[in-house]
XYZ file of C-alpha atoms in Angstrom:
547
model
C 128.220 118.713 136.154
C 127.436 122.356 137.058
C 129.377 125.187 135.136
C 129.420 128.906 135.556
C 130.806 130.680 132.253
C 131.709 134.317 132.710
C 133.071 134.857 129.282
C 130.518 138.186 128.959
C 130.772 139.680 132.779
C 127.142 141.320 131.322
C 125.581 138.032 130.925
C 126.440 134.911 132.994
C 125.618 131.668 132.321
C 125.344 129.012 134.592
C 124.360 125.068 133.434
C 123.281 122.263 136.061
C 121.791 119.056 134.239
C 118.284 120.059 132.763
C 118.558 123.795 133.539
C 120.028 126.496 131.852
C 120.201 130.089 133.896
C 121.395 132.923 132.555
C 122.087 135.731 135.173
C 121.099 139.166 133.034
C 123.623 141.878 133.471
C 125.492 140.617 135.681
C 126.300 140.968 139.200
C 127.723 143.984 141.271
C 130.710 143.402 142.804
C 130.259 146.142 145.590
C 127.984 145.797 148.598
C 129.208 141.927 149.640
C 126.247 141.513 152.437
C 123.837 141.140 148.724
C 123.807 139.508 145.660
C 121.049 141.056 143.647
C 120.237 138.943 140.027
C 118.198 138.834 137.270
C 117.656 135.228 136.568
C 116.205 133.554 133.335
C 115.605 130.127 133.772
C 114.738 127.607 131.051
C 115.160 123.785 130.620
C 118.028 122.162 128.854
C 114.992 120.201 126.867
C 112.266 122.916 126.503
C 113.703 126.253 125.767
C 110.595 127.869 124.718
C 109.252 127.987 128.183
C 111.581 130.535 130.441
C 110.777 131.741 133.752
C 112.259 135.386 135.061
C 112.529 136.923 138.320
C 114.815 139.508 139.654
C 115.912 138.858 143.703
C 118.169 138.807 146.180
C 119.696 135.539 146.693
C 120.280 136.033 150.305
C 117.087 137.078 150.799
C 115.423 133.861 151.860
C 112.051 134.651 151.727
C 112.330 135.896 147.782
C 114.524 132.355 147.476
C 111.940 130.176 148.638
C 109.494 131.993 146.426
C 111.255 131.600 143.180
C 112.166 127.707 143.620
C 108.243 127.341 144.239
C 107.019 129.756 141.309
C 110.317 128.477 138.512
C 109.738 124.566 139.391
C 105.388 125.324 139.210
C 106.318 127.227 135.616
C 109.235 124.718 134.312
C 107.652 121.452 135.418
C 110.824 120.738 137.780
C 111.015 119.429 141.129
C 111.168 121.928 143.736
C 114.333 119.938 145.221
C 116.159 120.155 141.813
C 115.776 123.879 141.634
C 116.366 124.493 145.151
C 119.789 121.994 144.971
C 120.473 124.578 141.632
C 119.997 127.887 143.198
C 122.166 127.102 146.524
C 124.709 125.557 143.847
C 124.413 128.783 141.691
C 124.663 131.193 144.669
C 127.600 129.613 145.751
C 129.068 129.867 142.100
C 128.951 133.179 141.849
C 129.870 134.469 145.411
C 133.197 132.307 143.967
C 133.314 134.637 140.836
C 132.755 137.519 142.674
C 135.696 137.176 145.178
C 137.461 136.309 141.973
C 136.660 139.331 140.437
C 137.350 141.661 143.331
C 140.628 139.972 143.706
C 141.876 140.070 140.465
C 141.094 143.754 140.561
C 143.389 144.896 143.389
C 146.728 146.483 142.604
C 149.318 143.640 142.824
C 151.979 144.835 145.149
C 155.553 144.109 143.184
C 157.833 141.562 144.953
C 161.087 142.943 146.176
C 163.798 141.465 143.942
C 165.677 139.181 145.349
C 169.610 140.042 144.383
C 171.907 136.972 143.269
C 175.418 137.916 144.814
C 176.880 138.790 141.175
C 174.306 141.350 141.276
C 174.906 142.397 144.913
C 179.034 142.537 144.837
C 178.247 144.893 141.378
C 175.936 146.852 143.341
C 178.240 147.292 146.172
C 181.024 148.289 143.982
C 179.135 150.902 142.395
C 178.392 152.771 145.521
C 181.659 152.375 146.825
C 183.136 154.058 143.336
C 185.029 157.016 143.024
C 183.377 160.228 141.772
C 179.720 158.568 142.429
C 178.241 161.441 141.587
C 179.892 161.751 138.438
C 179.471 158.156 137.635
C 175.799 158.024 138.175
C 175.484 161.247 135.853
C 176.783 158.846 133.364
C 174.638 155.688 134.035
C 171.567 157.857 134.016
C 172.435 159.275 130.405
C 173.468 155.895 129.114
C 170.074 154.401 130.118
C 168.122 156.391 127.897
C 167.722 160.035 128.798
C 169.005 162.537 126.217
C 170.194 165.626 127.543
C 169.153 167.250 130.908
C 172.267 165.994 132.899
C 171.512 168.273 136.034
C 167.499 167.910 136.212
C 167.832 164.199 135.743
C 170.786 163.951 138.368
C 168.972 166.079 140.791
C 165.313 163.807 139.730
C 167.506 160.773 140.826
C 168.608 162.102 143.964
C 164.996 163.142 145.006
C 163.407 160.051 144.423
C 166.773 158.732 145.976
C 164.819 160.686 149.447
C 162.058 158.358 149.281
C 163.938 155.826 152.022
C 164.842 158.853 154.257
C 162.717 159.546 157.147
C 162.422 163.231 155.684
C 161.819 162.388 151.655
C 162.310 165.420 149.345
C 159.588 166.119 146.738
C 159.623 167.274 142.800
C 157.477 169.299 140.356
C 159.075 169.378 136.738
C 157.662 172.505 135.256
C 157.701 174.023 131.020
C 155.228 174.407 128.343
C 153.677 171.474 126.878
C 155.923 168.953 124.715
C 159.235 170.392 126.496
C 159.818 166.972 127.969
C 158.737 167.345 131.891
C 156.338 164.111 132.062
C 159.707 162.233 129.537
C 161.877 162.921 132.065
C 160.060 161.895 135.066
C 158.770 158.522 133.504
C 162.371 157.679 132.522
C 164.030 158.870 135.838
C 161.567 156.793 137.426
C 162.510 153.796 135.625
C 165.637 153.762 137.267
C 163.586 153.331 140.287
C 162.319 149.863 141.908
C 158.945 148.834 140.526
C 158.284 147.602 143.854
C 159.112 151.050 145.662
C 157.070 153.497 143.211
C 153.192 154.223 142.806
C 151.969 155.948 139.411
C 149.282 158.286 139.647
C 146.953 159.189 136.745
C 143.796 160.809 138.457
C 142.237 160.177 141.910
C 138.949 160.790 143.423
C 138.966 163.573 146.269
C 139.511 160.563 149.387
C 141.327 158.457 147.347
C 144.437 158.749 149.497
C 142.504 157.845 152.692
C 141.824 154.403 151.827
C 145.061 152.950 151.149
C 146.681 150.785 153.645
C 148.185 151.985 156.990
C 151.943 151.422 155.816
C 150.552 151.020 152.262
C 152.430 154.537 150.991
C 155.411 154.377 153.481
C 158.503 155.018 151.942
C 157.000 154.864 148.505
C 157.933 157.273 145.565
C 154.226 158.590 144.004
C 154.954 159.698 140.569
C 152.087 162.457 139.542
C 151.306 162.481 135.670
C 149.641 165.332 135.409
C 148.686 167.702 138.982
C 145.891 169.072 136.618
C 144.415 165.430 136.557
C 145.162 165.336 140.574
C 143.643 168.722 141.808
C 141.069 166.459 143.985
C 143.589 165.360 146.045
C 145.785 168.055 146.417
C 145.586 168.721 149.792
C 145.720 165.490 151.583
C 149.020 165.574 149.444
C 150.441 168.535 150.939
C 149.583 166.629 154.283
C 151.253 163.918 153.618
C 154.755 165.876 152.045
C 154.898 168.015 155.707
C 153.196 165.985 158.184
C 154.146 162.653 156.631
C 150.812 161.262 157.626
C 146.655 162.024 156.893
C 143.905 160.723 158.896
C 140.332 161.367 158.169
C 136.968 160.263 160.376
C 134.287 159.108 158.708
C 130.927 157.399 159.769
C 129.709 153.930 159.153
C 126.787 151.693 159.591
C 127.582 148.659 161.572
C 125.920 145.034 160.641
C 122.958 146.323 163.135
C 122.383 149.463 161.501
C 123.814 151.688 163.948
C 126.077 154.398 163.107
C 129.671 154.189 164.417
C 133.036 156.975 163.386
C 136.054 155.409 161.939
C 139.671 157.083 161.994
C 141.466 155.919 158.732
C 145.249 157.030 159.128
C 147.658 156.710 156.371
C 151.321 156.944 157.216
C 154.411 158.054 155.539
C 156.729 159.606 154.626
C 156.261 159.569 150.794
C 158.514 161.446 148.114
C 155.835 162.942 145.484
C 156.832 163.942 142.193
C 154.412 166.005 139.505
C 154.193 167.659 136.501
C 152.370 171.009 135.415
C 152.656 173.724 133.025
C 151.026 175.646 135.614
C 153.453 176.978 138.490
C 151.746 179.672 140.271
C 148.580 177.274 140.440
C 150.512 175.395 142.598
C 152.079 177.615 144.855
C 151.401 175.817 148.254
C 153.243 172.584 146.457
C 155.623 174.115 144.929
C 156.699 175.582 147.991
C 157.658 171.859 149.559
C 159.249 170.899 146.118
C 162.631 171.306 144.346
C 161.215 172.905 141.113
C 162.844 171.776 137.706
C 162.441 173.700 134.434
C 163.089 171.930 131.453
C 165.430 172.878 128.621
C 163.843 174.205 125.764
C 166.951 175.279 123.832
C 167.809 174.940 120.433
C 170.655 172.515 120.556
C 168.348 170.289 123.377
C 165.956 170.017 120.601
C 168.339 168.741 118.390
C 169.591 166.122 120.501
C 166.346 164.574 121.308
C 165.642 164.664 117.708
C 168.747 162.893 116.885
C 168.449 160.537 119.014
C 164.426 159.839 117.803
C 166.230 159.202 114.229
C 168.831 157.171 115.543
C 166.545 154.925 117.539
C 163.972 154.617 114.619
C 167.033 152.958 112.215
C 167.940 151.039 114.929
C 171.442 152.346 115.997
C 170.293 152.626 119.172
C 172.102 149.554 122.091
C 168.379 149.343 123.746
C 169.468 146.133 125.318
C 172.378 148.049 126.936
C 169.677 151.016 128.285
C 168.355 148.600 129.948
C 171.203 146.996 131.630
C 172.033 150.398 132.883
C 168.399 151.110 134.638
C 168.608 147.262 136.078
C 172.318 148.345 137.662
C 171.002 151.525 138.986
C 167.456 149.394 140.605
C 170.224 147.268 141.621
C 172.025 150.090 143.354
C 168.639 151.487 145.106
C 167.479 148.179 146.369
C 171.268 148.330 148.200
C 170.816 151.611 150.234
C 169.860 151.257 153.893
C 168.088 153.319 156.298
C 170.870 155.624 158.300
C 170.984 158.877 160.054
C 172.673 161.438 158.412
C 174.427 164.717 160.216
C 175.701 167.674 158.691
C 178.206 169.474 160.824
C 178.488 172.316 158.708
C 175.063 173.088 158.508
C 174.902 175.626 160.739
C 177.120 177.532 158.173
C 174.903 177.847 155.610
C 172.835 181.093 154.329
C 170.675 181.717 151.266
C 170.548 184.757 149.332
C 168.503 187.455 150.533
C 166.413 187.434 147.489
C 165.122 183.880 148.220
C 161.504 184.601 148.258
C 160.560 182.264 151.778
C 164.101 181.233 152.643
C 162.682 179.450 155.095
C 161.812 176.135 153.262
C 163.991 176.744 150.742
C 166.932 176.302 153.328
C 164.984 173.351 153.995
C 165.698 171.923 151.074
C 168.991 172.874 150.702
C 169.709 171.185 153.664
C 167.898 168.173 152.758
C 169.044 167.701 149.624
C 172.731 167.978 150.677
C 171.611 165.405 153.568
C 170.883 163.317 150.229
C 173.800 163.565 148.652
C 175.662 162.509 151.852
C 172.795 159.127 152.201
C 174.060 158.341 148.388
C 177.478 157.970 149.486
C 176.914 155.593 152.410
C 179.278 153.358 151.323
C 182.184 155.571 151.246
C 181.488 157.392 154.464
C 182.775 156.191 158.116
C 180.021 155.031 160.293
C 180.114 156.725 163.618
C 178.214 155.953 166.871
C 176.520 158.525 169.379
C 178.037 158.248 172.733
C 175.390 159.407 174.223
C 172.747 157.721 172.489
C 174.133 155.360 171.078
C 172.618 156.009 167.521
C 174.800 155.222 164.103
C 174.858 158.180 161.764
C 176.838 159.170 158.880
C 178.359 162.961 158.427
C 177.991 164.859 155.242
C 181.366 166.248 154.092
C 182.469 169.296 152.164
C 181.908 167.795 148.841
C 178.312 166.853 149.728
C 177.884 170.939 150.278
C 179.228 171.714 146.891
C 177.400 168.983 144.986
C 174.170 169.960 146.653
C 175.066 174.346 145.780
C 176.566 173.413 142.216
C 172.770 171.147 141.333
C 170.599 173.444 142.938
C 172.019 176.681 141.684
C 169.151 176.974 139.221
C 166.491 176.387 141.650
C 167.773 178.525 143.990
C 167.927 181.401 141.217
C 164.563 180.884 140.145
C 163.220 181.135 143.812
C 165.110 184.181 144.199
C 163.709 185.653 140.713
C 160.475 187.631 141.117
C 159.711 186.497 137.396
C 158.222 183.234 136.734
C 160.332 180.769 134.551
C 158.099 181.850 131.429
C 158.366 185.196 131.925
C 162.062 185.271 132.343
C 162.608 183.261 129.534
C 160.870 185.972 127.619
C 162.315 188.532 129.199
C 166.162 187.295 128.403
C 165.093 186.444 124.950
C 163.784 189.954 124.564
C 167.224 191.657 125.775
C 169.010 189.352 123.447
C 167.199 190.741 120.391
C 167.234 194.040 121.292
C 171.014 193.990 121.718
C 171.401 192.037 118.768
C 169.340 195.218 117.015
C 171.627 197.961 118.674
C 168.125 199.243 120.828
C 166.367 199.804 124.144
C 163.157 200.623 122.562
C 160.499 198.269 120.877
C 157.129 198.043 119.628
C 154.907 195.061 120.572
C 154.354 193.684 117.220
C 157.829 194.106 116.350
C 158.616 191.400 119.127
C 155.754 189.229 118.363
C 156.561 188.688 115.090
C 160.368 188.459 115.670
C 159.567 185.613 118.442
C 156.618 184.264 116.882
C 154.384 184.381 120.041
C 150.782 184.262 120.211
C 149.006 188.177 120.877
C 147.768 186.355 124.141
C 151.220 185.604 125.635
C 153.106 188.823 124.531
C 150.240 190.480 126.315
C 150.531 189.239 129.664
C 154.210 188.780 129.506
C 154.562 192.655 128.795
C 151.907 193.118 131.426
C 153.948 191.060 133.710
C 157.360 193.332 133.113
C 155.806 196.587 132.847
C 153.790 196.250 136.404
C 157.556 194.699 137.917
C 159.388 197.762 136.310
C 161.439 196.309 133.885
C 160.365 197.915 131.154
C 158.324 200.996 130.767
C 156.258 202.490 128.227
C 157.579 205.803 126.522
C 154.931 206.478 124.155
C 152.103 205.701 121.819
C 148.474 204.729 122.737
C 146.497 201.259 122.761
C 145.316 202.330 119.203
C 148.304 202.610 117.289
C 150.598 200.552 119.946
C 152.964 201.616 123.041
C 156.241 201.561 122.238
C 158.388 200.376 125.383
C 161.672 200.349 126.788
C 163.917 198.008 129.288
C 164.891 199.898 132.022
C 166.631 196.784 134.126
C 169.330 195.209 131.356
C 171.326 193.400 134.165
C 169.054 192.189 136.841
C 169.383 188.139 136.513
C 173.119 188.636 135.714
C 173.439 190.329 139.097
C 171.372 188.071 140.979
C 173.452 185.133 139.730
C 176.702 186.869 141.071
C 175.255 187.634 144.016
C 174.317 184.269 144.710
C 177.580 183.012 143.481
C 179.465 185.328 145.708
C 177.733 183.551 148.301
C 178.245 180.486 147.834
C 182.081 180.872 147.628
C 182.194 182.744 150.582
C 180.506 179.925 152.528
C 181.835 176.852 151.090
C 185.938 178.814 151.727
C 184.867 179.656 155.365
C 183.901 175.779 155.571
C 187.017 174.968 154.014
C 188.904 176.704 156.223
C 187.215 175.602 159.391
C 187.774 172.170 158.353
C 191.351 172.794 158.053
C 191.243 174.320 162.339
C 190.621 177.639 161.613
C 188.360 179.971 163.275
C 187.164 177.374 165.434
C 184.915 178.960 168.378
C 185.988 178.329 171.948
C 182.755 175.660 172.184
C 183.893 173.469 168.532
C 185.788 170.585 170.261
C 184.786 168.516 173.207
C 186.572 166.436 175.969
C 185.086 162.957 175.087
C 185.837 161.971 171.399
C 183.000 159.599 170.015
C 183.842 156.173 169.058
C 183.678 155.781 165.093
C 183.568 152.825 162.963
C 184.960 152.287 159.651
C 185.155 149.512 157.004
C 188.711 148.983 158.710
C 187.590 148.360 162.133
C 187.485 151.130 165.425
C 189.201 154.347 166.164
C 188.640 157.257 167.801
C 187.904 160.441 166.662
C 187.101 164.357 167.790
C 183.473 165.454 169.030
C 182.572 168.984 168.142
C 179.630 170.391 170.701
C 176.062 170.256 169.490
C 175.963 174.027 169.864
C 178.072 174.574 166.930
C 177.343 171.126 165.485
C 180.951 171.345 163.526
C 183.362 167.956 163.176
C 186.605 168.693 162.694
C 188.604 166.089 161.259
C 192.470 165.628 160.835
């Protein structure tokens, strides 16, 4: 009986009664309209005479010529060999479509929730203090420390199933944790609804399915290993589709342009140690900087120690991230509305406010998707469309997580910088100073000449510290001429924020209401409870009020 082994993919072997044929090297599994071999064919009784010859199977003319030249050299019948090669051909086009198959990403299944799972899943989104509760989850599943970047990492990848998904780039110095926290935030994630991303060739991205990427969180390694595809990626974070035209050769020959689209909308999330490189993606992202402090340090170490004498309830980590999956798989498409939004400002230092608001906004929409479950579904009486209204809370939840990222875009010093900066301050008022020398600080901090360099480079060309003396020969000694800069950017923006969330407050409560807030015809709303009807605040000021 005739048997193809493929135990070495390099060298084939394929038996049928008296002959033996080994296929050298293989066979390429691209370029399906050949199958170019390198046969050595011997008989099963006379292995010292062999006959080679390198073809195209499906060229027929080069078939016909090896049945007449291998059955001439092996003493076969020219029907034997002929029966062998059609038998062999077939054989491996079977491996072949074997192999290519095997190769293709296998597309998760969507878990199918048991109603234990479902009713637990339900009750978690319908809990009180959600937020709060999911803070907790996500630290008893396995991530130490980072409450707020993990939080606000969960949220974002939350986006994914909005029709506007917000994206992520974790950002610090190598070993501070950025790739950790992604993987483990990601975890929490559906395996079915998440794409990891090591390196891609420059048109990778083009050649994935139509709907292949829709809705799908793409989880970024490394962005150095991704620069290739960099821009199709910023295509598809703001246009929330890519196309590209190629041209291709038809069966005939003739040359024919293609249009491969790829829709969204995805929710991207990378890693770099490299900010400023990445300006134009960083500018779509909610940026998270990683804690590098002592006492984070310490908890990530204890908890390495703890988990290497086995004190650690990894059974019960994972019950946590199969909850939250749980939980995700739950959450349905909806339109969200925010009738305060109109209400909201930035600080003028936001360097461009304009897609930072953006995100803001977004982000709070977010929150207010989260809480579907608690929130009353109302209907559109004029279009009939069901949507969900962010509240007051949403808006403070979305302020209080963001208040970092919203500092840092306001801060004309990049994260490293800064850090350096406040560090510097600290040591200087811990020496009773304004003045220092370089090496002083270099060997105090215990920073490489290279980094000291550009980082006093960095604050001297900004103005926040100036050089009053010395020469490159026997070292400039400098002083900080801007001691409270970040803490008056932070109160500035605080300031804000208080002012806007109380004038919220108190145009929730009917107060200050414009002439325009409340229409004649109430829209019909629909609760858990059943229907009632409510107040309609004009588009114009897009406001609800509620009593």
């Amino acid at each position: 009986m005739a048997k193809l082994i493929a135990d070495n993919p390099e060298l084939l072997i394929y038996l049928d009664g008296k002959l033996h044929i080994t296929i050298l090297g293989g066979i390429k599994l691209t370029g399906l309209d050949r199958l170019k071999v390198t046969l050595k064919l011997i008989r099963t009784d006379n292995k010292q005479n062999a006959f080679r010859h390198n073809l195209d199977l499906y060229n027929s003319i080069q078939t016909e010529q090896l049945i007449e030249k291998s059955a001439e050299a092996l003493d076969v019948s020219t029907a034997e060999i002929s029966t062998a090669i059609s038998q062999l051909t077939t054989a491996l086009e079977n491996y072949r479509a074997a192999r290519l198959e095997a190769m293709k990403p296998k597309q998760p299944e969507k878990k199918q929730l048991t109603e234990a799972e479902r009713k637990a899943a339900i009750a978690y989104l319908k809990s009180p203090d959600l937020l709060t509760r999911t803070k907790q989850a996500i630290a008893a599943s396995g991530i130490i420390g980072e409450e707020t970047n993990s939080l606000i990492a969960y949220l974002t990848y939350t986006s994914r199933k909005r029709h506007t998904p917000l994206h992520l780039m974790c950002l610090g110095a190598s070993g501070t944790g950025k790739t950790w926290l992604q993987e483990k935030v990601s975890e929490l994630m559906p395996e079915e609804d998440k794409l990891e991303i090591t390196t891609l060739s420059m048109n990778a991205f083009y050649y994935f399915g139509k709907e292949e990427l829709k809705h799908k969180l793409l989880l970024i390694e490394d962005l150095d290993g991704a620069e290739a595809v960099l821009y199709p990626l910023r295509e598809l974070q703001s246009k929330r589709k890519i196309s590209k035209t190629v041209t291709l050769k038809d069966s005939k020959g003739n040359l024919k342009t293609v249009t491969l689209n790829v829709e969204g909308p995805v929710c991207v999330s990378g890693c770099t140690t490299r900010e400023e490189l990445y300006e134009d993606n960083a500018n779509r992202c909610i940026l998270l900087y990683m804690d590098t402090s002592p006492e984070q340090d310490k908890k990530i170490m204890d908890y390495q120690r703890r988990l290497s004498a086995g004190l650690v309830d990894q059974y019960g980590e994972r019950k946590v991230r199969e909850q939250l999956k749980n939980v995700q798989r739950l959450l349905k498409p909806i339109t969200v509305k925010n009738p305060f939004a109109t209400y909201l400002s930035l600080p003028e230092a936001v360097f461009k406010p304009r897609r930072t608001m953006l995100l803001l906004l977004l982000f709070t929409e977010t929150i207010t998707y989260y809480h579907q479950y608690q929130r009353e579904l109302k209907t559109d009486t004029d279009t009939g469309e069901q949507y969900i209204e962010s509240t007051i809370a949403d808006i403070e939840a979305a302020f209080m997580l963001l208040e970092t990222t919203l500092l840092k875009k306001s801060d004309e010093l990049n994260d490293a910088c800064r850090g350096f900066f406040e560090k510097l301050k600290a040591l200087l008022k811990e020496q009773d100073t304004e003045a220092f020398y370089a090496k002083e600080v270099r060997s105090a901090m215990r920073l490489s000449p290279s980094s000291l360099g550009r980082y006093l480079y960095e604050l001297e060309r900004m103005g926040y510290i100036k050089i009053t003396r010395g020469n490159r020969y026997k070292g400039f000694e400098y002083k900080v001429s801007n001691w409270n800069d970040l803490e008056n950017l932070t109160n500035d923006a605080q300031s804000m924020v208080k002012s806007i969330l109380e004038s919220i407050k108190a145009l929730s409560l009917g107060e200050g209401l414009g002439e325009a807030s409340v229409t004649r015809n109430p829209p019909v709303t629909q609760g858990h409870n059943g229907l009632h009807n409510g107040q309609k605040i004009s588009r114009k000021q897009a406001v609800t009020h509620e009593k």
